């Protein structure tokens, strides 16, 4: 009789956890455990995890994922540049753009990777990286703002988090972030390593790159930077790297990106401002 | 005639209702699309700051003029805001309640950092990851410094002013 009562309570808690009530879920787990029914407690906990995994990842968990990915990016790219004035300047440009982005309410920080390749990355929670090699290709502040706008757009649109959430569901993983890292650090490492591989080796899909170009262009223009600057940078990079398809397995080629950015400028009616701040950029980056 | 009189009743009622609450109900609303923004007494960045608003605040539009919008806050304060710092759509990222609930159901650690508090150094999960992945002390320190890196809003404002950006455009 008592077992039936516990079972009914458990089922009630199960249904409530399906409805999204975390406190009742925990109370149900406790009751089942105290009544000597660990299997039912486990079932309630499991359902809570499954239901919980369907909700968006919050900032706390995003921050753990971003930090762990940042560690791997820094390790793979040979450390970061230690030039406080240069780092501060790049961060100021990023903050100026991020403050009027679609997600200005999280901290954004940029580190310059000690690497000659031409690259930039964004990990969740506002961890942004540009290589020294990329900074050498940039000619003015408006171009830098567009590059950073692109990376900020990856963060604001939660592109990496989408990939992580999708891969977790495919793998049947129901937890992430701090709880996952604590309860199953090996699996957390697998999730992070998979995301880093996507970010650094395979690249995000073409749609996400195009979206980041489009949205990033709007972010930089909102601050007042000349919208034509990004076209200038992409055109120079096309001249440097070409449109070889082998280089663009997952990224759209430069010609497609230039065309998309030009369409954005027209479609969103981004007016030329002539603000490129070449002099300030040259002064602040002379030691790149 | 009787038919006509019968039809007048609802029409008069509608007109009275419109006169009473029409202006309130149809007022245009914009939302602050920037981390923070200032309300000024006039339509230039040289005009005095009369108030501060923050991301997501709803503002009633009083007038528009070029790159500036005159607005009224919920508390009744009036001022001009740079138009690029506003959006007609409510800003995204308002799913925090759902995210918190999901985190709680997954058994999250309540002591972890929050976006509003600002992160300080590596958290336990990242430390654990660094141990397992064999990340060097030098690289840990780099990410630790990066996480704690902060720039005051006032510095960003000064940077914009120096560059003639945003509301400081010449």
CSV table of C-alpha atoms in Angstrom, one decimal:
chain,number,residue,atom,x,y,z
A,1,UNK,CA,0.0,0.0,0.0
A,2,UNK,CA,2.8,2.4,1.0
A,3,UNK,CA,4.7,1.4,-2.1
A,4,UNK,CA,1.7,2.3,-4.2
A,5,UNK,CA,1.6,5.6,-2.5
A,6,UNK,CA,5.2,6.3,-3.2
A,7,UNK,CA,4.8,5.1,-6.8
A,8,UNK,CA,1.8,7.5,-7.2
A,9,UNK,CA,3.9,10.4,-5.7
A,10,UNK,CA,6.7,9.5,-8.0
A,11,UNK,CA,4.5,9.4,-11.1
A,12,UNK,CA,3.0,12.8,-10.0
A,13,UNK,CA,6.6,14.2,-9.7
A,14,UNK,CA,7.5,12.7,-13.1
A,15,UNK,CA,4.6,14.4,-14.8
A,16,UNK,CA,5.3,17.7,-13.0
A,17,UNK,CA,8.9,17.5,-14.1
A,18,UNK,CA,7.7,17.0,-17.6
A,19,UNK,CA,5.7,20.2,-17.1
A,20,UNK,CA,9.0,21.8,-16.0
A,21,UNK,CA,8.8,22.0,-12.2
A,22,UNK,CA,12.3,21.5,-10.9
A,23,UNK,CA,11.5,21.8,-7.2
A,24,UNK,CA,8.8,19.2,-7.3
A,25,UNK,CA,11.1,17.0,-9.3
A,26,UNK,CA,13.7,17.1,-6.5
A,27,UNK,CA,11.1,16.6,-3.8
A,28,UNK,CA,9.8,13.5,-5.7
A,29,UNK,CA,13.4,12.2,-6.0
A,30,UNK,CA,14.0,12.6,-2.3
A,31,UNK,CA,10.8,11.0,-1.3
A,32,UNK,CA,11.4,8.0,-3.6
A,33,UNK,CA,15.0,7.6,-2.2
A,34,UNK,CA,13.8,7.9,1.4
A,35,UNK,CA,11.2,5.2,0.7
A,36,UNK,CA,13.8,2.8,-0.4
A,37,UNK,CA,13.1,3.1,-4.2
A,38,UNK,CA,16.3,4.3,-5.7
A,39,UNK,CA,15.2,3.2,-9.2
A,40,UNK,CA,12.2,5.5,-9.2
A,41,UNK,CA,14.4,8.3,-7.9
A,42,UNK,CA,16.8,7.6,-10.8
A,43,UNK,CA,13.9,7.6,-13.2
A,44,UNK,CA,12.7,11.0,-12.0
A,45,UNK,CA,16.2,12.4,-12.1
A,46,UNK,CA,16.6,11.1,-15.7
A,47,UNK,CA,13.4,12.6,-16.9
A,48,UNK,CA,14.4,15.9,-15.3
A,49,UNK,CA,17.6,15.8,-17.2
A,50,UNK,CA,15.9,15.0,-20.5
A,51,UNK,CA,13.4,17.8,-20.0
A,52,UNK,CA,16.1,20.1,-18.8
A,53,UNK,CA,18.1,19.4,-21.9
A,54,UNK,CA,15.3,20.7,-24.1
A,55,UNK,CA,15.5,24.2,-22.5
A,56,UNK,CA,18.1,26.7,-23.8
A,57,UNK,CA,21.6,26.7,-22.3
A,58,UNK,CA,21.8,29.6,-19.8
A,59,UNK,CA,24.7,32.0,-19.4
A,60,UNK,CA,26.3,30.1,-16.5
A,61,UNK,CA,26.6,26.9,-18.6
A,62,UNK,CA,27.5,28.9,-21.7
A,63,UNK,CA,30.3,30.5,-19.7
A,64,UNK,CA,31.8,27.1,-18.7
A,65,UNK,CA,31.6,25.9,-22.3
A,66,UNK,CA,33.2,29.2,-23.6
A,67,UNK,CA,36.0,29.1,-21.1
A,68,UNK,CA,36.9,25.4,-21.8
A,69,UNK,CA,36.9,26.1,-25.5
A,70,UNK,CA,39.0,29.2,-25.0
A,71,UNK,CA,41.6,27.1,-23.2
A,72,UNK,CA,41.9,24.8,-26.2
A,73,UNK,CA,42.0,27.7,-28.7
A,74,UNK,CA,44.8,29.4,-26.8
A,75,UNK,CA,46.7,26.1,-26.5
A,76,UNK,CA,46.4,25.2,-30.1
A,77,UNK,CA,47.4,28.6,-31.4
A,78,UNK,CA,50.5,29.0,-29.3
A,79,UNK,CA,49.4,31.4,-26.7
A,80,UNK,CA,48.3,35.1,-26.7
A,81,UNK,CA,50.0,38.4,-27.5
A,82,UNK,CA,51.1,40.2,-24.3
A,83,UNK,CA,50.9,43.9,-25.5
A,84,UNK,CA,48.5,45.6,-23.1
A,85,UNK,CA,47.9,48.7,-25.2
A,86,UNK,CA,47.2,46.7,-28.4
A,87,UNK,CA,44.9,44.3,-26.5
A,88,UNK,CA,43.1,47.2,-24.9
A,89,UNK,CA,42.5,48.9,-28.2
A,90,UNK,CA,41.1,45.8,-29.9
A,91,UNK,CA,38.9,45.2,-26.9
A,92,UNK,CA,37.6,48.8,-27.0
A,93,UNK,CA,36.6,48.3,-30.7
A,94,UNK,CA,34.9,45.1,-29.8
A,95,UNK,CA,33.0,46.6,-26.9
A,96,UNK,CA,31.9,49.6,-29.0
A,97,UNK,CA,30.4,47.1,-31.5
A,98,UNK,CA,29.0,44.7,-28.9
A,99,UNK,CA,27.3,47.4,-26.9
A,100,UNK,CA,24.8,48.0,-29.8
A,101,UNK,CA,24.7,44.4,-30.9
A,102,UNK,CA,21.7,42.2,-30.4
A,103,UNK,CA,23.3,40.8,-27.2
A,104,UNK,CA,25.0,43.6,-25.4
A,105,UNK,CA,24.3,42.3,-21.9
A,106,UNK,CA,27.2,39.8,-21.6
A,107,UNK,CA,30.9,40.5,-21.3
A,108,UNK,CA,32.9,40.3,-24.5
A,109,UNK,CA,36.7,39.9,-24.4
A,110,UNK,CA,39.2,39.6,-27.2
A,111,UNK,CA,42.6,38.0,-27.1
A,112,UNK,CA,45.2,38.2,-29.9
A,113,UNK,CA,46.6,34.8,-30.8
A,114,UNK,CA,50.3,34.6,-31.3
A,115,UNK,CA,49.9,33.1,-34.8
A,116,UNK,CA,50.7,34.2,-38.3
A,117,UNK,CA,47.6,32.6,-40.0
A,118,UNK,CA,44.8,34.8,-41.0
A,119,UNK,CA,42.0,33.8,-38.7
A,120,UNK,CA,39.4,34.8,-36.1
A,121,UNK,CA,37.2,32.7,-33.8
A,122,UNK,CA,34.4,33.1,-31.3
A,123,UNK,CA,33.6,30.7,-28.5
A,124,UNK,CA,30.3,31.0,-26.5
A,125,UNK,CA,29.9,33.6,-23.8
A,126,UNK,CA,31.9,36.3,-25.6
A,127,UNK,CA,35.4,34.7,-25.9
A,128,UNK,CA,36.7,36.2,-29.1
A,129,UNK,CA,40.1,35.6,-30.8
A,130,UNK,CA,41.9,37.2,-33.7
A,131,UNK,CA,45.3,36.1,-34.9
A,132,UNK,CA,48.3,38.4,-35.2
A,133,UNK,CA,48.3,37.4,-38.9
A,134,UNK,CA,44.8,38.8,-39.4
A,135,UNK,CA,45.6,42.0,-37.7
A,136,UNK,CA,48.4,42.5,-40.2
A,137,UNK,CA,46.0,42.3,-43.0
A,138,UNK,CA,43.5,44.9,-41.6
A,139,UNK,CA,44.1,48.5,-42.7
A,140,UNK,CA,41.7,50.5,-40.6
A,141,UNK,CA,39.4,50.5,-37.6
A,142,UNK,CA,36.3,50.1,-39.6
A,143,UNK,CA,37.6,46.8,-41.1
A,144,UNK,CA,38.6,45.6,-37.6
A,145,UNK,CA,35.1,46.5,-36.4
A,146,UNK,CA,33.5,44.4,-39.2
A,147,UNK,CA,35.7,41.4,-38.3
A,148,UNK,CA,34.8,41.7,-34.7
A,149,UNK,CA,31.2,42.3,-35.6
A,150,UNK,CA,31.2,39.0,-37.5
A,151,UNK,CA,32.6,37.2,-34.4
A,152,UNK,CA,30.2,39.0,-32.0
A,153,UNK,CA,27.3,37.8,-34.3
A,154,UNK,CA,28.4,34.2,-33.8
A,155,UNK,CA,28.1,34.8,-30.1
A,156,UNK,CA,24.8,36.7,-30.2
A,157,UNK,CA,23.3,34.1,-32.5
A,158,UNK,CA,24.6,31.3,-30.3
A,159,UNK,CA,26.0,29.4,-33.3
A,160,UNK,CA,28.3,27.1,-31.3
A,161,UNK,CA,25.7,26.5,-28.7
A,162,UNK,CA,23.3,25.3,-31.4
A,163,UNK,CA,25.9,22.9,-32.6
A,164,UNK,CA,26.6,21.6,-29.1
A,165,UNK,CA,23.0,21.2,-28.3
A,166,UNK,CA,22.3,19.3,-31.6
A,167,UNK,CA,25.4,17.0,-31.1
A,168,UNK,CA,24.3,16.3,-27.5
A,169,UNK,CA,20.9,15.2,-28.6
A,170,UNK,CA,22.3,13.0,-31.3
A,171,UNK,CA,24.6,11.4,-28.7
A,172,UNK,CA,21.9,11.0,-26.2
A,173,UNK,CA,23.7,13.4,-23.7
A,174,UNK,CA,21.2,15.2,-21.6
A,175,UNK,CA,23.4,17.4,-19.4
A,176,UNK,CA,25.9,20.2,-20.1
A,177,UNK,CA,28.0,22.9,-18.5
A,178,UNK,CA,28.8,22.8,-14.8
A,179,UNK,CA,26.6,19.9,-13.7
A,180,UNK,CA,27.8,17.8,-16.6
A,181,UNK,CA,31.4,18.7,-16.0
A,182,UNK,CA,31.1,17.8,-12.3
A,183,UNK,CA,29.2,14.6,-12.7
A,184,UNK,CA,30.9,13.3,-15.9
A,185,UNK,CA,34.1,15.2,-16.7
A,186,UNK,CA,35.2,12.8,-19.4
A,187,UNK,CA,31.9,13.3,-21.3
A,188,UNK,CA,32.1,17.1,-20.8
A,189,UNK,CA,35.6,16.9,-22.3
A,190,UNK,CA,34.2,15.0,-25.3
A,191,UNK,CA,31.6,17.7,-25.9
A,192,UNK,CA,34.2,20.5,-25.7
A,193,UNK,CA,36.7,18.7,-27.9
A,194,UNK,CA,34.0,18.1,-30.5
A,195,UNK,CA,33.0,21.8,-30.5
A,196,UNK,CA,36.6,22.9,-30.7
A,197,UNK,CA,37.1,20.6,-33.7
A,198,UNK,CA,34.1,22.1,-35.4
A,199,UNK,CA,35.3,25.6,-34.6
A,200,UNK,CA,39.0,25.2,-35.5
A,201,UNK,CA,39.2,22.4,-38.0
A,202,UNK,CA,35.9,21.8,-39.8
A,203,UNK,CA,34.4,25.3,-39.6
A,204,UNK,CA,30.8,26.2,-39.0
A,205,UNK,CA,28.3,25.6,-41.8
A,206,UNK,CA,28.1,28.1,-44.7
A,207,UNK,CA,24.7,29.4,-43.5
A,208,UNK,CA,26.0,30.4,-40.1
A,209,UNK,CA,29.1,32.2,-41.7
A,210,UNK,CA,26.8,34.1,-44.0
A,211,UNK,CA,24.5,35.1,-41.2
A,212,UNK,CA,27.5,36.3,-39.1
A,213,UNK,CA,28.7,38.4,-42.0
A,214,UNK,CA,25.3,39.9,-42.5
A,215,UNK,CA,24.5,40.6,-38.9
A,216,UNK,CA,28.1,41.7,-38.0
A,217,UNK,CA,28.0,44.2,-40.8
A,218,UNK,CA,24.9,45.7,-39.3
A,219,UNK,CA,26.4,45.8,-35.8
A,220,UNK,CA,29.5,47.7,-37.0
A,221,UNK,CA,27.3,50.1,-39.1
A,222,UNK,CA,25.1,50.8,-36.0
A,223,UNK,CA,28.2,52.3,-34.3
A,224,UNK,CA,28.9,54.5,-37.3
A,225,UNK,CA,31.7,52.6,-39.1
A,226,UNK,CA,31.6,52.8,-42.8
A,227,UNK,CA,29.7,49.7,-44.1
A,228,UNK,CA,31.9,49.5,-47.2
A,229,UNK,CA,35.0,48.7,-45.1
A,230,UNK,CA,34.3,45.0,-44.8
A,231,UNK,CA,33.9,44.7,-48.6
A,232,UNK,CA,37.4,46.2,-48.9
A,233,UNK,CA,38.9,43.7,-46.5
A,234,UNK,CA,37.2,40.7,-48.0
A,235,UNK,CA,38.3,41.8,-51.5
A,236,UNK,CA,41.9,42.0,-50.3
A,237,UNK,CA,41.7,38.6,-48.7
A,238,UNK,CA,40.2,37.1,-51.9
A,239,UNK,CA,43.2,38.5,-53.8
A,240,UNK,CA,45.5,37.0,-51.2
A,241,UNK,CA,43.9,33.6,-50.8
A,242,UNK,CA,41.8,33.2,-54.0
A,243,UNK,CA,38.5,31.5,-54.3
A,244,UNK,CA,39.9,28.0,-54.4
A,245,UNK,CA,37.1,25.6,-53.5
A,246,UNK,CA,39.5,23.3,-51.6
A,247,UNK,CA,40.0,26.1,-49.1
A,248,UNK,CA,36.2,26.5,-48.6
A,249,UNK,CA,34.8,23.2,-47.7
A,250,UNK,CA,32.7,24.6,-45.0
A,251,UNK,CA,33.0,28.4,-45.5
A,252,UNK,CA,31.4,30.3,-48.4
A,253,UNK,CA,34.1,31.6,-50.7
A,254,UNK,CA,35.1,35.3,-50.6
A,255,UNK,CA,33.2,36.2,-53.8
A,256,UNK,CA,29.9,34.8,-52.3
A,257,UNK,CA,30.6,36.6,-49.0
A,258,UNK,CA,31.4,39.9,-50.7
A,259,UNK,CA,28.1,39.6,-52.7
A,260,UNK,CA,26.1,38.9,-49.6
A,261,UNK,CA,27.7,41.8,-47.7
A,262,UNK,CA,26.9,44.2,-50.6
A,263,UNK,CA,23.3,42.9,-50.7
A,264,UNK,CA,23.1,43.6,-46.9
A,265,UNK,CA,24.3,47.2,-47.4
A,266,UNK,CA,21.7,47.8,-50.0
A,267,UNK,CA,18.9,45.8,-48.4
A,268,UNK,CA,19.4,47.3,-44.9
A,269,UNK,CA,20.1,50.7,-46.4
A,270,UNK,CA,23.4,51.1,-44.5
A,271,UNK,CA,24.5,54.6,-45.5
A,272,UNK,CA,28.2,55.3,-46.1
A,273,UNK,CA,29.7,57.4,-43.2
A,274,UNK,CA,33.3,57.6,-44.4
A,275,UNK,CA,34.3,56.8,-40.8
A,276,UNK,CA,37.2,54.3,-41.1
A,277,UNK,CA,39.6,55.7,-38.5
A,278,UNK,CA,42.8,54.7,-40.4
A,279,UNK,CA,45.0,57.0,-38.4
A,280,UNK,CA,43.9,55.8,-35.0
A,281,UNK,CA,44.2,52.2,-36.2
A,282,UNK,CA,47.8,52.7,-37.5
A,283,UNK,CA,48.8,54.4,-34.3
A,284,UNK,CA,47.5,51.7,-32.1
A,285,UNK,CA,48.6,48.7,-34.1
A,286,UNK,CA,52.1,49.8,-35.2
A,287,UNK,CA,53.7,47.0,-33.2
A,288,UNK,CA,51.6,44.2,-34.8
B,1,UNK,CA,-34.7,56.6,-39.0
B,2,UNK,CA,-34.9,54.3,-36.0
B,3,UNK,CA,-32.4,52.1,-37.8
B,4,UNK,CA,-30.1,55.1,-38.2
B,5,UNK,CA,-30.4,56.0,-34.5
B,6,UNK,CA,-29.6,52.4,-33.5
B,7,UNK,CA,-26.4,52.6,-35.5
B,8,UNK,CA,-25.3,55.9,-34.1
B,9,UNK,CA,-25.0,54.5,-30.5
B,10,UNK,CA,-22.0,52.2,-31.0
B,11,UNK,CA,-20.3,54.7,-33.3
B,12,UNK,CA,-20.5,57.5,-30.7
B,13,UNK,CA,-19.3,55.0,-28.0
B,14,UNK,CA,-16.3,54.1,-30.2
B,15,UNK,CA,-15.4,57.8,-30.8
B,16,UNK,CA,-15.6,58.6,-27.1
B,17,UNK,CA,-13.4,55.6,-26.3
B,18,UNK,CA,-10.9,56.7,-29.0
B,19,UNK,CA,-10.7,60.2,-27.6
B,20,UNK,CA,-10.1,58.9,-24.0
B,21,UNK,CA,-7.5,56.2,-24.6
B,22,UNK,CA,-6.6,56.4,-28.3
B,23,UNK,CA,-3.3,58.4,-27.9
B,24,UNK,CA,-2.1,56.1,-25.1
B,25,UNK,CA,-2.9,52.9,-26.9
B,26,UNK,CA,-1.4,53.9,-30.2
B,27,UNK,CA,1.8,55.4,-28.9
B,28,UNK,CA,4.9,54.0,-30.6
B,29,UNK,CA,7.2,52.0,-28.4
B,30,UNK,CA,11.0,51.5,-29.0
B,31,UNK,CA,13.4,49.4,-26.9
B,32,UNK,CA,16.9,50.2,-25.8
B,33,UNK,CA,19.2,48.2,-28.1
B,34,UNK,CA,22.5,48.9,-26.3
B,35,UNK,CA,24.0,47.9,-23.0
B,36,UNK,CA,23.4,51.4,-21.7
B,37,UNK,CA,22.3,54.6,-23.2
B,38,UNK,CA,21.9,58.2,-22.2
B,39,UNK,CA,18.9,60.5,-22.5
B,40,UNK,CA,19.8,64.0,-23.4
B,41,UNK,CA,18.1,67.3,-23.2
B,42,UNK,CA,18.6,67.9,-27.0
B,43,UNK,CA,19.4,66.2,-30.3
B,44,UNK,CA,23.2,66.3,-30.1
B,45,UNK,CA,25.9,64.6,-28.0
B,46,UNK,CA,26.8,68.0,-26.6
B,47,UNK,CA,23.4,68.4,-24.9
B,48,UNK,CA,23.2,67.6,-21.2
B,49,UNK,CA,22.5,64.1,-20.0
B,50,UNK,CA,19.1,64.0,-18.3
B,51,UNK,CA,18.8,60.3,-17.7
B,52,UNK,CA,20.1,56.8,-18.2
B,53,UNK,CA,18.4,53.8,-19.7
B,54,UNK,CA,19.5,50.2,-20.1
B,55,UNK,CA,19.2,47.3,-22.5
B,56,UNK,CA,15.6,46.2,-23.1
B,57,UNK,CA,13.9,49.2,-21.4
B,58,UNK,CA,10.7,50.2,-23.2
B,59,UNK,CA,10.4,53.8,-24.3
B,60,UNK,CA,7.5,55.7,-25.6
B,61,UNK,CA,8.3,57.7,-28.7
B,62,UNK,CA,7.4,61.4,-28.5
B,63,UNK,CA,9.1,62.7,-31.7
B,64,UNK,CA,11.7,61.8,-34.2
B,65,UNK,CA,14.3,64.0,-35.8
B,66,UNK,CA,17.0,62.5,-38.0
B,67,UNK,CA,19.3,60.3,-36.0
B,68,UNK,CA,17.6,61.1,-32.7
B,69,UNK,CA,14.3,60.1,-31.1
B,70,UNK,CA,12.6,61.9,-28.3
B,71,UNK,CA,11.3,59.4,-25.8
B,72,UNK,CA,9.5,59.1,-22.5
B,73,UNK,CA,10.5,56.4,-19.9
B,74,UNK,CA,8.0,54.4,-17.9
B,75,UNK,CA,8.8,56.7,-15.0
B,76,UNK,CA,7.8,59.7,-17.1
B,77,UNK,CA,11.3,61.1,-17.7
B,78,UNK,CA,11.7,62.7,-21.2
B,79,UNK,CA,14.8,63.1,-23.3
B,80,UNK,CA,16.5,62.4,-26.7
B,81,UNK,CA,18.2,59.1,-27.4
B,82,UNK,CA,20.5,58.2,-30.4
B,83,UNK,CA,18.2,56.3,-32.8
B,84,UNK,CA,20.8,53.5,-33.4
B,85,UNK,CA,20.6,52.6,-29.8
B,86,UNK,CA,16.9,51.7,-30.1
B,87,UNK,CA,14.9,49.0,-31.8
B,88,UNK,CA,11.3,48.8,-32.7
B,89,UNK,CA,11.4,45.1,-31.8
B,90,UNK,CA,11.8,43.9,-28.2
B,91,UNK,CA,15.5,42.7,-28.0
B,92,UNK,CA,16.1,39.0,-28.1
B,93,UNK,CA,17.7,37.0,-25.2
B,94,UNK,CA,14.7,37.3,-23.0
B,95,UNK,CA,14.5,33.5,-22.5
B,96,UNK,CA,16.6,33.7,-19.2
B,97,UNK,CA,13.8,32.2,-17.2
B,98,UNK,CA,13.6,29.2,-19.4
B,99,UNK,CA,17.4,28.8,-19.4
B,100,UNK,CA,17.5,29.1,-15.6
B,101,UNK,CA,14.8,26.4,-15.3
B,102,UNK,CA,16.6,24.1,-17.7
B,103,UNK,CA,19.9,24.6,-15.8
B,104,UNK,CA,18.1,24.0,-12.5
B,105,UNK,CA,16.6,20.7,-13.8
B,106,UNK,CA,19.9,19.6,-15.1
B,107,UNK,CA,21.2,20.0,-11.5
B,108,UNK,CA,23.3,23.1,-12.1
B,109,UNK,CA,25.7,24.7,-9.6
B,110,UNK,CA,24.1,27.7,-8.0
B,111,UNK,CA,27.4,29.2,-7.0
B,112,UNK,CA,28.5,29.6,-10.6
B,113,UNK,CA,29.1,33.1,-12.1
B,114,UNK,CA,26.3,35.0,-13.8
B,115,UNK,CA,26.3,37.3,-16.8
B,116,UNK,CA,25.3,40.3,-14.7
B,117,UNK,CA,27.9,39.6,-12.0
B,118,UNK,CA,30.7,39.3,-14.6
B,119,UNK,CA,33.1,36.3,-14.5
B,120,UNK,CA,36.3,36.3,-12.5
B,121,UNK,CA,38.8,33.7,-13.5
B,122,UNK,CA,38.3,30.1,-14.5
B,123,UNK,CA,35.4,28.2,-13.0
B,124,UNK,CA,35.5,24.7,-11.7
B,125,UNK,CA,34.3,23.1,-14.9
B,126,UNK,CA,37.0,24.8,-17.0
B,127,UNK,CA,39.7,23.9,-14.4
B,128,UNK,CA,38.6,20.3,-14.6
B,129,UNK,CA,38.7,20.5,-18.4
B,130,UNK,CA,42.2,22.1,-18.3
B,131,UNK,CA,43.5,19.2,-16.1
B,132,UNK,CA,42.1,16.5,-18.3
B,133,UNK,CA,43.2,18.2,-21.6
B,134,UNK,CA,46.7,18.9,-20.2
B,135,UNK,CA,46.5,22.7,-20.8
B,136,UNK,CA,49.7,24.4,-19.7
B,137,UNK,CA,49.8,26.9,-16.8
B,138,UNK,CA,50.7,29.6,-19.2
B,139,UNK,CA,47.6,29.1,-21.3
B,140,UNK,CA,45.4,28.8,-18.3
B,141,UNK,CA,46.7,32.1,-17.0
B,142,UNK,CA,46.0,33.6,-20.4
B,143,UNK,CA,42.3,32.5,-20.4
B,144,UNK,CA,42.1,33.5,-16.7
B,145,UNK,CA,43.3,37.0,-17.5
B,146,UNK,CA,41.0,37.1,-20.5
B,147,UNK,CA,38.0,36.1,-18.4
B,148,UNK,CA,38.7,38.8,-15.8
B,149,UNK,CA,39.4,41.5,-18.4
B,150,UNK,CA,37.2,44.5,-18.0
B,151,UNK,CA,36.7,47.9,-19.6
B,152,UNK,CA,34.5,50.4,-17.9
B,153,UNK,CA,31.5,51.8,-19.8
B,154,UNK,CA,32.9,55.3,-19.4
B,155,UNK,CA,36.1,54.2,-21.3
B,156,UNK,CA,34.1,52.9,-24.2
B,157,UNK,CA,32.1,56.1,-24.2
B,158,UNK,CA,35.3,58.1,-24.3
B,159,UNK,CA,36.6,55.9,-27.1
B,160,UNK,CA,33.5,56.6,-29.2
B,161,UNK,CA,33.8,60.3,-28.5
B,162,UNK,CA,37.4,60.4,-29.7
B,163,UNK,CA,36.5,58.5,-32.9
B,164,UNK,CA,33.4,60.5,-33.7
B,165,UNK,CA,31.4,57.3,-33.5
B,166,UNK,CA,27.7,56.7,-32.6
B,167,UNK,CA,26.0,59.7,-31.2
B,168,UNK,CA,29.4,61.6,-31.4
B,169,UNK,CA,29.4,61.5,-35.2
B,170,UNK,CA,30.5,64.8,-36.7
